XYZ file of C-alpha atoms in Angstrom:
422
model
C -16.866 36.831 -26.101
C -18.680 39.556 -28.003
C -18.080 41.912 -25.084
C -14.371 41.225 -25.252
C -14.086 42.938 -28.629
C -15.968 45.967 -27.275
C -13.736 46.300 -24.233
C -10.447 46.282 -26.097
C -11.247 49.164 -28.435
C -11.200 51.633 -25.514
C -7.876 52.633 -23.929
C -6.270 49.580 -22.374
C -6.063 50.952 -18.812
C -9.749 51.861 -18.800
C -10.739 48.526 -20.327
C -8.711 46.640 -17.726
C -10.339 48.491 -14.828
C -13.834 47.917 -16.215
C -13.208 44.235 -16.804
C -11.747 43.699 -13.336
C -14.830 45.293 -11.776
C -17.097 43.094 -13.874
C -15.008 40.024 -13.016
C -15.243 40.822 -9.292
C -19.021 41.104 -9.586
C -19.333 37.786 -11.442
C -17.006 35.917 -9.062
C -18.917 37.220 -6.037
C -22.159 36.029 -7.605
C -20.687 32.568 -8.214
C -19.226 32.280 -4.708
C -22.194 33.656 -2.789
C -25.154 32.324 -4.764
C -25.830 28.608 -4.488
C -27.869 28.496 -7.701
C -25.510 30.508 -9.899
C -25.912 29.964 -13.637
C -23.598 28.387 -16.179
C -23.756 31.674 -18.082
C -22.194 33.416 -15.074
C -19.180 31.096 -15.092
C -18.848 31.410 -18.874
C -18.941 35.195 -18.603
C -16.282 35.156 -15.873
C -14.033 32.992 -18.042
C -14.546 35.318 -21.009
C -13.406 38.266 -18.907
C -10.319 36.342 -17.768
C -9.486 35.527 -21.403
C -9.904 39.188 -22.337
C -7.613 40.322 -19.505
C -5.042 37.765 -20.571
C -5.274 38.906 -24.191
C -4.754 42.544 -23.186
C -1.717 41.602 -21.116
C -0.255 39.603 -24.016
C -0.938 42.418 -26.438
C 0.876 44.844 -24.129
C 4.071 42.779 -24.150
C 4.014 41.735 -27.835
C 6.402 43.366 -30.254
C 4.871 45.614 -32.958
C 5.942 43.235 -35.726
C 4.229 40.355 -33.934
C 0.982 42.312 -33.784
C 1.277 43.208 -37.465
C 1.791 39.552 -38.268
C -1.731 38.824 -37.049
C -3.427 41.154 -39.535
C -3.507 38.669 -42.389
C -5.820 36.283 -40.599
C -7.588 38.184 -37.808
C -9.755 41.312 -38.058
C -10.211 41.421 -34.269
C -7.929 43.496 -32.059
C -7.620 40.490 -29.740
C -4.514 38.401 -30.539
C -4.886 34.615 -30.363
C -3.712 33.123 -27.051
C -0.192 31.637 -27.459
C -1.442 28.117 -26.730
C -3.735 28.352 -29.784
C -0.730 28.794 -32.097
C 1.424 26.045 -33.524
C 4.887 26.186 -31.861
C 6.471 25.568 -35.287
C 4.578 27.984 -37.556
C 3.388 30.497 -34.971
C -0.017 30.473 -36.689
C -3.447 29.646 -35.324
C -3.764 25.843 -35.434
C -6.268 24.367 -37.867
C -5.752 20.659 -37.159
C -4.146 20.319 -33.707
C -2.598 16.940 -32.951
C -0.751 15.595 -29.926
C 2.818 14.348 -30.318
C 4.166 11.499 -28.156
C 5.838 14.137 -25.971
C 2.402 15.497 -25.048
C 2.914 18.753 -26.993
C 0.243 19.942 -29.442
C 1.101 21.073 -32.996
C -0.720 21.875 -36.222
C -0.716 18.593 -38.138
C 0.802 19.706 -41.483
C 3.772 21.376 -39.792
C 4.609 18.570 -37.359
C 4.235 16.042 -40.188
C 6.734 18.047 -42.237
C 9.078 18.058 -39.216
C 8.813 14.272 -38.875
C 9.104 13.637 -42.615
C 12.341 15.605 -42.633
C 13.783 12.897 -40.399
C 13.546 14.491 -36.958
C 13.021 12.017 -34.120
C 12.708 14.612 -31.350
C 10.005 16.941 -30.056
C 10.541 20.456 -31.495
C 9.658 22.051 -28.146
C 11.335 19.806 -25.556
C 14.035 18.306 -27.800
C 13.342 14.940 -26.166
C 13.647 11.795 -28.293
C 10.199 10.523 -29.268
C 9.247 6.914 -28.343
C 7.106 6.871 -31.508
C 5.862 9.357 -34.106
C 2.153 8.552 -34.095
C -0.139 11.564 -33.826
C -3.413 11.777 -31.904
C -6.081 14.336 -32.884
C -6.629 16.947 -30.167
C -10.388 17.306 -30.607
C -10.845 19.484 -27.531
C -8.195 21.981 -28.674
C -9.722 22.128 -32.155
C -13.178 22.800 -30.719
C -11.904 25.583 -28.453
C -9.785 27.212 -31.189
C -12.640 27.081 -33.697
C -15.017 28.660 -31.179
C -12.491 31.393 -30.356
C -11.904 32.095 -34.066
C -15.617 32.439 -34.794
C -16.167 34.765 -31.847
C -13.166 36.948 -32.706
C -13.641 37.105 -36.492
C -10.475 35.166 -37.182
C -9.989 32.879 -40.144
C -8.337 29.532 -39.556
C -4.981 29.453 -41.270
C -5.221 28.062 -44.771
C -1.517 28.332 -45.541
C -1.030 24.616 -45.929
C 2.231 23.686 -47.561
C 2.090 22.009 -50.939
C 2.061 18.275 -50.490
C 1.163 18.422 -46.788
C -1.809 16.141 -47.279
C 0.580 13.591 -48.713
C 2.882 14.105 -45.715
C 0.027 13.305 -43.369
C -1.080 10.274 -45.300
C 2.387 8.862 -45.971
C 3.636 9.321 -42.419
C 0.547 7.745 -40.882
C 0.626 4.905 -43.389
C 4.282 4.259 -42.613
C 3.595 4.162 -38.860
C 0.536 1.989 -39.434
C 2.611 -0.507 -41.398
C 5.430 -0.496 -38.832
C 3.185 -1.227 -35.862
C 1.208 -3.848 -37.771
C 4.491 -5.601 -38.511
C 5.202 -5.678 -34.782
C 1.710 -6.965 -34.073
C 2.106 -9.756 -36.605
C 5.658 -10.569 -35.494
C 6.461 -14.161 -34.604
C 7.922 -12.809 -31.365
C 5.321 -12.865 -28.587
C 7.182 -10.121 -26.712
C 7.019 -7.887 -29.794
C 3.271 -8.432 -30.086
C 2.584 -7.748 -26.407
C 4.832 -4.697 -26.436
C 3.172 -3.244 -29.508
C -0.308 -3.768 -28.119
C 0.511 -2.395 -24.670
C 2.489 0.640 -25.813
C 0.653 1.785 -28.901
C -2.959 0.539 -28.881
C -4.468 3.989 -28.351
C -2.060 5.628 -30.806
C -2.574 2.971 -33.458
C -6.356 3.213 -33.185
C -6.051 6.987 -33.669
C -3.714 6.427 -36.636
C -6.140 4.002 -38.301
C -8.926 6.531 -37.737
C -6.831 9.305 -39.317
C -5.898 7.080 -42.251
C -9.481 6.007 -42.834
C -10.627 9.580 -43.334
C -8.971 9.410 -46.775
C -11.172 7.523 -49.243
C -8.177 5.890 -50.905
C -7.103 4.243 -47.642
C -10.412 2.700 -46.589
C -10.123 -0.258 -48.938
C -6.508 -0.855 -47.895
C -7.331 -0.850 -44.176
C -10.504 -2.887 -44.734
C -8.489 -5.562 -46.518
C -5.978 -5.684 -43.657
C -7.532 -8.399 -41.493
C -5.159 -7.678 -38.637
C -6.231 -4.024 -38.535
C -9.955 -4.873 -38.415
C -9.454 -7.441 -35.649
C -7.267 -4.956 -33.789
C -10.046 -2.347 -33.899
C -12.614 -4.887 -32.716
C -10.407 -5.880 -29.772
C -9.920 -2.185 -29.026
C -13.693 -1.835 -28.587
C -13.152 -3.784 -25.348
C -10.252 -1.640 -24.115
C -10.274 -0.356 -20.537
C -9.814 3.203 -21.836
C -12.975 4.912 -23.079
C -11.000 7.093 -25.516
C -9.647 3.952 -27.191
C -13.108 2.358 -27.349
C -14.583 5.547 -28.770
C -11.891 5.963 -31.443
C -12.178 2.291 -32.407
C -15.942 2.694 -32.905
C -15.359 5.871 -34.929
C -12.760 4.096 -37.091
C -15.123 1.187 -37.790
C -17.867 3.686 -38.628
C -15.667 5.484 -41.163
C -14.416 2.209 -42.657
C -17.978 0.870 -42.954
C -18.936 3.668 -45.349
C -17.290 1.490 -48.006
C -19.775 -1.263 -48.932
C -17.161 -4.007 -49.252
C -15.929 -3.191 -45.753
C -19.432 -3.619 -44.303
C -19.272 -7.338 -45.077
C -15.705 -7.720 -43.800
C -16.351 -5.869 -40.527
C -19.594 -7.755 -39.880
C -18.033 -11.161 -40.503
C -15.072 -10.262 -38.296
C -17.291 -10.001 -35.212
C -17.620 -6.247 -34.677
C -21.373 -6.126 -34.113
C -21.531 -7.615 -30.594
C -18.892 -5.325 -29.021
C -20.549 -2.349 -30.746
C -23.889 -3.355 -29.202
C -22.135 -3.660 -25.837
C -20.785 -0.114 -26.249
C -24.282 1.202 -26.909
C -25.596 -0.670 -23.871
C -22.760 0.713 -21.735
C -24.059 4.170 -22.610
C -20.905 6.259 -22.292
C -21.643 9.496 -24.201
C -18.157 9.596 -25.726
C -18.538 6.231 -27.474
C -22.254 5.465 -27.707
C -23.092 7.720 -30.660
C -20.273 6.417 -32.886
C -21.080 2.830 -31.891
C -24.756 3.328 -32.762
C -23.854 4.969 -36.076
C -21.490 2.076 -36.874
C -24.248 -0.466 -36.170
C -26.641 1.470 -38.405
C -24.073 1.589 -41.211
C -23.236 -2.115 -40.930
C -26.919 -3.099 -40.848
C -27.394 -1.767 -44.356
C -26.197 -5.300 -45.197
C -29.009 -7.844 -44.650
C -26.640 -10.458 -43.231
C -25.345 -8.014 -40.609
C -28.923 -7.106 -39.746
C -29.644 -10.723 -38.879
C -26.550 -10.938 -36.696
C -27.462 -7.713 -34.901
C -30.914 -9.089 -34.058
C -29.488 -12.428 -32.922
C -26.846 -10.713 -30.770
C -29.356 -8.651 -28.803
C -29.422 -5.281 -30.552
C -33.222 -4.980 -30.435
C -33.428 -5.143 -26.644
C -30.522 -2.738 -26.105
C -31.750 -0.196 -28.660
C -35.402 -0.364 -27.573
C -34.432 0.364 -23.958
C -32.514 3.434 -25.133
C -35.595 4.622 -27.036
C -37.763 4.102 -23.955
C -35.326 6.219 -21.945
C -35.122 8.856 -24.709
C -31.368 8.354 -25.127
C -29.987 9.192 -28.596
C -33.530 8.644 -29.807
C -32.817 9.818 -33.388
C -30.100 7.211 -33.945
C -31.897 4.449 -32.033
C -35.102 4.843 -34.048
C -33.035 4.653 -37.240
C -31.600 1.322 -36.088
C -35.010 -0.079 -35.097
C -36.477 0.990 -38.445
C -33.839 -1.170 -40.146
C -33.979 -4.125 -37.769
C -37.779 -4.424 -37.708
C -37.671 -5.880 -41.223
C -36.462 -9.047 -39.446
C -39.297 -11.227 -38.081
C -37.452 -12.033 -34.842
C -36.994 -8.299 -34.247
C -40.753 -7.734 -34.552
C -41.384 -10.465 -31.983
C -38.874 -8.941 -29.566
C -40.318 -5.461 -30.030
C -43.745 -6.815 -29.116
C -42.417 -8.543 -25.994
C -40.617 -5.350 -24.909
C -43.755 -3.213 -25.140
C -42.477 -1.212 -28.100
C -45.961 -0.608 -29.544
C -47.050 1.397 -26.517
C -43.706 3.221 -26.393
C -43.838 4.236 -30.066
C -47.427 5.443 -29.790
C -46.438 7.497 -26.739
C -43.633 9.138 -28.729
C -46.118 10.064 -31.461
C -48.093 12.047 -28.892
C -45.017 13.855 -27.557
C -43.478 17.105 -28.753
C -41.027 15.179 -30.908
C -39.519 16.052 -34.291
C -41.610 15.187 -37.342
C -38.796 13.003 -38.641
C -38.782 10.892 -35.475
C -42.556 10.579 -35.640
C -42.167 9.376 -39.210
C -39.712 6.699 -38.046
C -42.106 5.580 -35.297
C -45.007 5.210 -37.731
C -42.782 3.306 -40.175
C -41.777 0.849 -37.427
C -45.411 0.382 -36.340
C -46.426 -0.131 -39.973
C -43.863 -2.915 -40.406
C -44.812 -4.489 -37.082
C -48.555 -4.681 -37.719
C -48.028 -6.073 -41.215
C -45.614 -8.705 -39.893
C -47.673 -9.648 -36.823
C -51.471 -9.223 -36.916
C -51.708 -9.643 -33.137
C -50.268 -6.135 -32.761
C -53.356 -4.693 -34.463
C -55.504 -5.308 -31.398
C -53.087 -3.364 -29.163
C -52.810 -0.488 -31.637
C -56.586 -0.400 -32.127
C -57.203 -0.050 -28.377
C -54.908 2.967 -28.151
C -56.193 4.501 -31.390
C -59.807 4.256 -30.227
C -58.925 6.184 -27.070
C -56.375 8.711 -28.335
C -56.622 8.892 -32.163
C -52.827 9.018 -32.267
C -52.427 7.689 -35.805
C -55.371 9.731 -37.069
C -53.579 12.866 -35.922
C -50.373 11.811 -37.712
C -52.413 11.085 -40.862
C -53.592 14.707 -40.780
C -50.448 16.571 -39.710
C -47.389 14.380 -40.318
C -44.850 14.328 -43.128
C -45.996 12.889 -46.459
C -44.349 9.535 -45.683
C -45.745 9.487 -42.141
C -49.226 10.211 -43.513
C -48.966 7.311 -45.985
C -47.823 4.888 -43.287
C -50.416 6.098 -40.776
C -53.229 5.778 -43.329
C -51.983 2.295 -44.216
C -52.191 1.241 -40.567
C -55.631 2.866 -40.136
C -57.013 1.018 -43.169
C -55.731 -2.250 -41.759
C -57.211 -1.401 -38.344
C -60.607 -0.731 -39.942
C -60.551 -4.108 -41.704
C -59.433 -5.801 -38.488
C -62.197 -4.107 -36.480
C -64.833 -5.025 -39.088
C -63.677 -8.648 -39.196
C -63.667 -8.874 -35.399
C -67.157 -7.329 -35.219
C -68.703 -9.644 -37.826
C -66.945 -12.782 -36.621
């Protein structure tokens, strides 16, 4: 996008001609070359955006162009779809209304709080007023703003944060009442129609510290999130995992969520391996396993096998090593790690071009394993004699990695001496 800013400072006609020529060249390269690069497609899209921006700028009224000056130093006006239909400003927190239209959250919340039950754009009556974060739109708008030297609008109306919180809380309460209704048809209707929206609402609510305790104490909400981890829709499963992760940052909620049965479906999500949900599920497991009781359940429910296989396949290795470092304090976890061939895997990672932090985690896991199960010393000793893996970490690793590596080496020396003299 850097080139876009350069093109638009020259006369518009000349810039348009130059960009069209460049676009033709890039498109031909994409069409004719079988091994065209991603950069080529990105560049072609940038040119298209620039042409669109020039066309929009040509038809905009002078006062509309002047209205951009307060938030954008670039000569490129924001694409219309990046602006909130209500405020006309670049959206900071885009959310999707039930009608499918996207708005900036503070402004649509104000619209709803004022009693409107229709979509501002289509004027259609809304089936519900729950809002779903439009993460993709936010990512694209943020990227565009950074590349075009535009500041995200900070003109948030006084009390808007309260609007967001109050409106979501009201909707949360309303749907929970339907879910807990004595009428079976009400319950089924609420679950079928609003599961995805309610999960998103709980996630939005939980972002506020003051709401986490309230939601955590709402048994129905926790069970609803856990059931949503098994939804057919990956977006619902992902948001449910994210909501449980956010809620679990409160220590009291860690116990509640663990006892409610969240750990097994979270492990299943990690095993499933969908990139949209796996990271949040893994982070939620890690957060919950700060509680010793949850750690035991995670081991019993198969977390060690699932996580170790991810490590062996180098999938989300940072997060997976964090989980193993916690779980290996459990004796059953150490036994499983040994059966799965984790010792060899961890030593292999130490010899790879891996981050120093991950190497530190590997050494810490090996340290715990060999102190919990002396039989692992023989396996480690065989590899160390051939490759000097731990000796290298003891010389070049982080301070913690060096301590752990030296601790293992001392134990290996005693083990070797005992075996030799026996």
